[in-house]
mmCIF file with all atom_site columns, C-alpha atoms in Angstrom:
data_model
loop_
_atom_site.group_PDB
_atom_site.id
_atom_site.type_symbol
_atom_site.label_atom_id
_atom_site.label_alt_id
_atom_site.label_comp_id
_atom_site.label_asym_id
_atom_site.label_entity_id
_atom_site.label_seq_id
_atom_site.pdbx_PDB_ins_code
_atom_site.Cartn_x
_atom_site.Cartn_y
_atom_site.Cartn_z
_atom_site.occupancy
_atom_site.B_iso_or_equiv
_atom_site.pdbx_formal_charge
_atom_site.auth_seq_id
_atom_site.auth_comp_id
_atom_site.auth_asym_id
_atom_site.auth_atom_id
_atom_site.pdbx_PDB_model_num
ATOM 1   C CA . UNK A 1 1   ? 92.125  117.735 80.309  1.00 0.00 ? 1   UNK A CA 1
ATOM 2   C CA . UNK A 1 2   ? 93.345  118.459 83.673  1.00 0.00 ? 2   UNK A CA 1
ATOM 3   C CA . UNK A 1 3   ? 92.305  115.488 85.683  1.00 0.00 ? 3   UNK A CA 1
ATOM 4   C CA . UNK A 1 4   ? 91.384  115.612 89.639  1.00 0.00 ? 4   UNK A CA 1
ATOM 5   C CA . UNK A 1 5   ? 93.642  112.706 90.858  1.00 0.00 ? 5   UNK A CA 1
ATOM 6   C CA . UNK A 1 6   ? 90.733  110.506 92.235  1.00 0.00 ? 6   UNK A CA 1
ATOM 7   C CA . UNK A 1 7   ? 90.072  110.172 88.591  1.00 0.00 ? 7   UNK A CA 1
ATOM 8   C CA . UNK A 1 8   ? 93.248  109.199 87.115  1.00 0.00 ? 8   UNK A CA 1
ATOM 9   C CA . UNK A 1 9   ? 92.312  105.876 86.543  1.00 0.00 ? 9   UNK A CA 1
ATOM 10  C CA . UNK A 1 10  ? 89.485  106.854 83.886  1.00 0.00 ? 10  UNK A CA 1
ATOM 11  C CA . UNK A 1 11  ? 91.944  109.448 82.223  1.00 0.00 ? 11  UNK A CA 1
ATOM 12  C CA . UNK A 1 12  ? 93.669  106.599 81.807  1.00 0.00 ? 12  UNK A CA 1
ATOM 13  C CA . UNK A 1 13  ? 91.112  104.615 80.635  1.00 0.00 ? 13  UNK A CA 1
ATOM 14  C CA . UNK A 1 14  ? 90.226  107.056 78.286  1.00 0.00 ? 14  UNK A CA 1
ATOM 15  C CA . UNK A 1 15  ? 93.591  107.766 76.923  1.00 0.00 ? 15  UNK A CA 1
ATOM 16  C CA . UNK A 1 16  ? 93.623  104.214 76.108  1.00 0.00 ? 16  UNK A CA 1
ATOM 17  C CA . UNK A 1 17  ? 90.004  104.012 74.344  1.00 0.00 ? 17  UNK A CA 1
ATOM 18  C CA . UNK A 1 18  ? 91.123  107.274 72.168  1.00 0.00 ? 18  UNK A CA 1
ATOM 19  C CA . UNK A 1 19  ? 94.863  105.986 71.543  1.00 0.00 ? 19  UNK A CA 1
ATOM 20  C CA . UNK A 1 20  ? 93.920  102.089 71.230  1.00 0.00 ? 20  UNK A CA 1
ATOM 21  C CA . UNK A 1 21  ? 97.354  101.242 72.001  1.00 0.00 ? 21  UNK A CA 1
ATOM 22  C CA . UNK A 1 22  ? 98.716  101.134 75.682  1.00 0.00 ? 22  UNK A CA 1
ATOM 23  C CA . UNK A 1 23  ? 101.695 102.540 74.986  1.00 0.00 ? 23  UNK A CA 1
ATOM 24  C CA . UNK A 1 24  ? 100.958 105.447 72.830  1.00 0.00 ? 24  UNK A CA 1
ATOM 25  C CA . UNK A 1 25  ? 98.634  106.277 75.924  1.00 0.00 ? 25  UNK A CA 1
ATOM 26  C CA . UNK A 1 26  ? 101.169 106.363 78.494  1.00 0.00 ? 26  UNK A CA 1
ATOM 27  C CA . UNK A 1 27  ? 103.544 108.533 76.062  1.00 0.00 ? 27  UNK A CA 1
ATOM 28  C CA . UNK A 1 28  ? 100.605 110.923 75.754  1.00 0.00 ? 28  UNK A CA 1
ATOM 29  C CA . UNK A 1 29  ? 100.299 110.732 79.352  1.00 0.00 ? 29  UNK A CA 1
ATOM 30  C CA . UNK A 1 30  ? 103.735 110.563 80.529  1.00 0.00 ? 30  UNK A CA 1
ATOM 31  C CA . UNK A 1 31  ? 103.587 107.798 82.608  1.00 0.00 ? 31  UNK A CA 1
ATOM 32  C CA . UNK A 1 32  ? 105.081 103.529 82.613  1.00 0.00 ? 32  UNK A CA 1
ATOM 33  C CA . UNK A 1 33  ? 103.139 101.563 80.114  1.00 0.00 ? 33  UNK A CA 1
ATOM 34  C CA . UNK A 1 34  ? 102.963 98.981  82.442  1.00 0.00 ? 34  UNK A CA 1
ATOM 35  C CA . UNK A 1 35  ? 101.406 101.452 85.367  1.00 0.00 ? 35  UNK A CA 1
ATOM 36  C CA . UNK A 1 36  ? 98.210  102.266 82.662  1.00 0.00 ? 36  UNK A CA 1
ATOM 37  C CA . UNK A 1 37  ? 98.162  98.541  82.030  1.00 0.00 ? 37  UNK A CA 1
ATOM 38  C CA . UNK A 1 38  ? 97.829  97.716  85.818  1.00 0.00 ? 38  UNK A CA 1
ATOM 39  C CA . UNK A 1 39  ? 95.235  100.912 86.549  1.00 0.00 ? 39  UNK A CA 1
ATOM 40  C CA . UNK A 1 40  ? 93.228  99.562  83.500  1.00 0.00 ? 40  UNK A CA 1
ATOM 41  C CA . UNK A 1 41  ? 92.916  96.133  84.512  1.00 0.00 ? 41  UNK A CA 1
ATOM 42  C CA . UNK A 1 42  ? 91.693  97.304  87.979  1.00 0.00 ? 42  UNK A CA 1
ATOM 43  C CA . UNK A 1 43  ? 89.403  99.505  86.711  1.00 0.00 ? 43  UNK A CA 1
ATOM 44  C CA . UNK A 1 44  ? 88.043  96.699  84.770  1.00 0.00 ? 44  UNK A CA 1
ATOM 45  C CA . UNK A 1 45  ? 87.800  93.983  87.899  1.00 0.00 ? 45  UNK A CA 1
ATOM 46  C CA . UNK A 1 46  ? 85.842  96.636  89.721  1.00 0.00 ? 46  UNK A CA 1
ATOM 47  C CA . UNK A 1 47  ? 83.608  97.841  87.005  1.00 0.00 ? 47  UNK A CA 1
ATOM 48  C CA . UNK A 1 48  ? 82.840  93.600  86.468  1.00 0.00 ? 48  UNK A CA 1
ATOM 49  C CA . UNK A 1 49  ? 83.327  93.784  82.898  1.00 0.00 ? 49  UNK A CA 1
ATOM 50  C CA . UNK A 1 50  ? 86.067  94.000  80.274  1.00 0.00 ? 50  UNK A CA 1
ATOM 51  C CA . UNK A 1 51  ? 86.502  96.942  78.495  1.00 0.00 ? 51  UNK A CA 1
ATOM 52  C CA . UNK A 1 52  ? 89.163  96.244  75.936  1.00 0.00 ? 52  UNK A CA 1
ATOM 53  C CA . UNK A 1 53  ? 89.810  93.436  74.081  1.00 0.00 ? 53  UNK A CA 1
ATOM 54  C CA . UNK A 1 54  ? 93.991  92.705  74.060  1.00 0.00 ? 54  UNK A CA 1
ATOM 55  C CA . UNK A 1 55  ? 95.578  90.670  71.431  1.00 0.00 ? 55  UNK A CA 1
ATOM 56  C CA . UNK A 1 56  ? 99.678  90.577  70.473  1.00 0.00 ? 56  UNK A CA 1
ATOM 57  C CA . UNK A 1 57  ? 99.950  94.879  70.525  1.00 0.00 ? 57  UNK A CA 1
ATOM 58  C CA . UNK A 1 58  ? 95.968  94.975  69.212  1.00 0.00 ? 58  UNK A CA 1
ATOM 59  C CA . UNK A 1 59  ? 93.510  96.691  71.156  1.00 0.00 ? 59  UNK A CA 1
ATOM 60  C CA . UNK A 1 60  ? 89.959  97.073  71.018  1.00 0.00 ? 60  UNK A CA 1
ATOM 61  C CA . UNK A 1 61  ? 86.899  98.365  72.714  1.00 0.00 ? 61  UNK A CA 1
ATOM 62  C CA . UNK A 1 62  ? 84.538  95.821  73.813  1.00 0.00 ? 62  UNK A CA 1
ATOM 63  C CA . UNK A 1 63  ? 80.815  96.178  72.402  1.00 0.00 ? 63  UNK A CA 1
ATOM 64  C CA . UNK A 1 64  ? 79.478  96.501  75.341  1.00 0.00 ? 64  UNK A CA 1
ATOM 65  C CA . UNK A 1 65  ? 81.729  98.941  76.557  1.00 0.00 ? 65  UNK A CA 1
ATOM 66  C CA . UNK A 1 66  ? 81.634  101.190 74.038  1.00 0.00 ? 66  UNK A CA 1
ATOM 67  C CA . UNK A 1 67  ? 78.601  103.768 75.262  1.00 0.00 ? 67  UNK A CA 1
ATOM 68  C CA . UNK A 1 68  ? 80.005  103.182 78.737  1.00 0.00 ? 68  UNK A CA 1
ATOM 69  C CA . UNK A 1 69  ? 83.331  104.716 77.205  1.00 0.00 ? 69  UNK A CA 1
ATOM 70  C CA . UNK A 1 70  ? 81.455  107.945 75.220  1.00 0.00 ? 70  UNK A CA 1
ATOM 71  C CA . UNK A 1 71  ? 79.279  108.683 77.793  1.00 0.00 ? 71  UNK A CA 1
ATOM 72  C CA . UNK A 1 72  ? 81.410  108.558 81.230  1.00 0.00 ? 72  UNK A CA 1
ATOM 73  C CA . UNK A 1 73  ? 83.736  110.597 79.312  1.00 0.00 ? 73  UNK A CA 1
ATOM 74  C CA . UNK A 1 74  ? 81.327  113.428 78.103  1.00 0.00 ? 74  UNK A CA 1
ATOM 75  C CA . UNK A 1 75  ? 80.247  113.077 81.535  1.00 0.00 ? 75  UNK A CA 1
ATOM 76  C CA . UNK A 1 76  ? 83.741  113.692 83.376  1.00 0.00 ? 76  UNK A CA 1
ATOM 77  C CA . UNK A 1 77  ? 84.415  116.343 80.780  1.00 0.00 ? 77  UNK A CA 1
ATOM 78  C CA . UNK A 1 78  ? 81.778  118.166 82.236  1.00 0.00 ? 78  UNK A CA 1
ATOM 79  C CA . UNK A 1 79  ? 82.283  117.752 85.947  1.00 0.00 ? 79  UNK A CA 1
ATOM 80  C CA . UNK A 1 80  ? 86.053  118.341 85.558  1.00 0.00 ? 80  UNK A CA 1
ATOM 81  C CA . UNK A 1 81  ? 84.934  121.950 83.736  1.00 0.00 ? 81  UNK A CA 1
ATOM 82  C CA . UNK A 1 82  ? 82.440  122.464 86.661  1.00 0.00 ? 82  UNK A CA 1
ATOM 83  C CA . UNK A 1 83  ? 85.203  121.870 89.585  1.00 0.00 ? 83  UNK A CA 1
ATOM 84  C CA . UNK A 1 84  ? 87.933  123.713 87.152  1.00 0.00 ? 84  UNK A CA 1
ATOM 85  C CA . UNK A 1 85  ? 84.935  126.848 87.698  1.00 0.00 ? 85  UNK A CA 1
ATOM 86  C CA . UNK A 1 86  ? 84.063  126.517 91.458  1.00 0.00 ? 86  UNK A CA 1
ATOM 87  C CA . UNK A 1 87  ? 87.941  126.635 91.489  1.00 0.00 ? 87  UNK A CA 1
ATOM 88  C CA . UNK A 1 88  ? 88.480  129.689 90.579  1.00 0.00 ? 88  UNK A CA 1
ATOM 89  C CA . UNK A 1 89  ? 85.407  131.299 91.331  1.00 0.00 ? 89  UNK A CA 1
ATOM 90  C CA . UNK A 1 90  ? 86.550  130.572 95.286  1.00 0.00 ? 90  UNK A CA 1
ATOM 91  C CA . UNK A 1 91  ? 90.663  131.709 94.374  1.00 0.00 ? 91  UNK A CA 1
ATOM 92  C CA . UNK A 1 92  ? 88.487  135.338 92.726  1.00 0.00 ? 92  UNK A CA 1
ATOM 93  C CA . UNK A 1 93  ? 86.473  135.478 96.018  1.00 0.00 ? 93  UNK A CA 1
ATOM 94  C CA . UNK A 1 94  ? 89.508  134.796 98.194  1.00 0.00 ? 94  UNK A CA 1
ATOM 95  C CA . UNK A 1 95  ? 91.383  137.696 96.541  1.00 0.00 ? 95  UNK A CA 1
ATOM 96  C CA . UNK A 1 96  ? 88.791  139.743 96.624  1.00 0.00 ? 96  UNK A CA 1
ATOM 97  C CA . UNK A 1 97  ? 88.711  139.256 100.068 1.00 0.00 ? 97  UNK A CA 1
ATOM 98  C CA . UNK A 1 98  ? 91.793  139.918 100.882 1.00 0.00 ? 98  UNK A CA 1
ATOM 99  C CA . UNK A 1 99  ? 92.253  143.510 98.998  1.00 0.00 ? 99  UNK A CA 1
ATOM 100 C CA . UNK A 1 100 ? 88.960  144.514 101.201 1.00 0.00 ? 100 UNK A CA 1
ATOM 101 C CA . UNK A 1 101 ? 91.117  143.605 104.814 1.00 0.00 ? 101 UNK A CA 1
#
């Protein structure tokens, strides 16, 4: 999923809740373990609540996180197709315009 940069902190996020390991998550996303870590932890002093439980390597979604998790995501799934559309619907109306001048 191609992910509009204001929202690379919940890609993260999310690559984290599906991967349940930090690290595997920043393989998958190509990026420092330690830079998810840090975006994660931010994400979870402005959201006011903890989202994953940390333990020696063990990670875990917190109850009360969970739905949070499954629904933002289905939610930015949705908006990300919807801009990914508009997208190219304006590059199609652009070209068009320019084979008419």
């Amino acid at each position: 999923m191609a992910v509009i940069p204001p929202l690379r902190k919940l890609e993260y996020l999310f690559a984290v809740a599906r991967e349940l390991h930090f690290g595997k998550a920043a393989e998958r996303l190509h990026v420092d373990q330690s830079h998810i870590s840090r975006e994660v932890k931010a994400l979870e002093k402005e959201f006011e609540f903890t989202v994953f439980t940390r333990a020696n390597h063990f990670v875990a979604i917190t109850e009360e996180a969970e739905p949070f998790i499954i629904d933002v995501e289905q939610a930015l799934a949705r908006f990300i197709a919807e801009f990914e559309r508009a997208q190219r619907l304006a590059r199609l109306r652009a070209r068009d315009r320019g084979h008419r001048e």
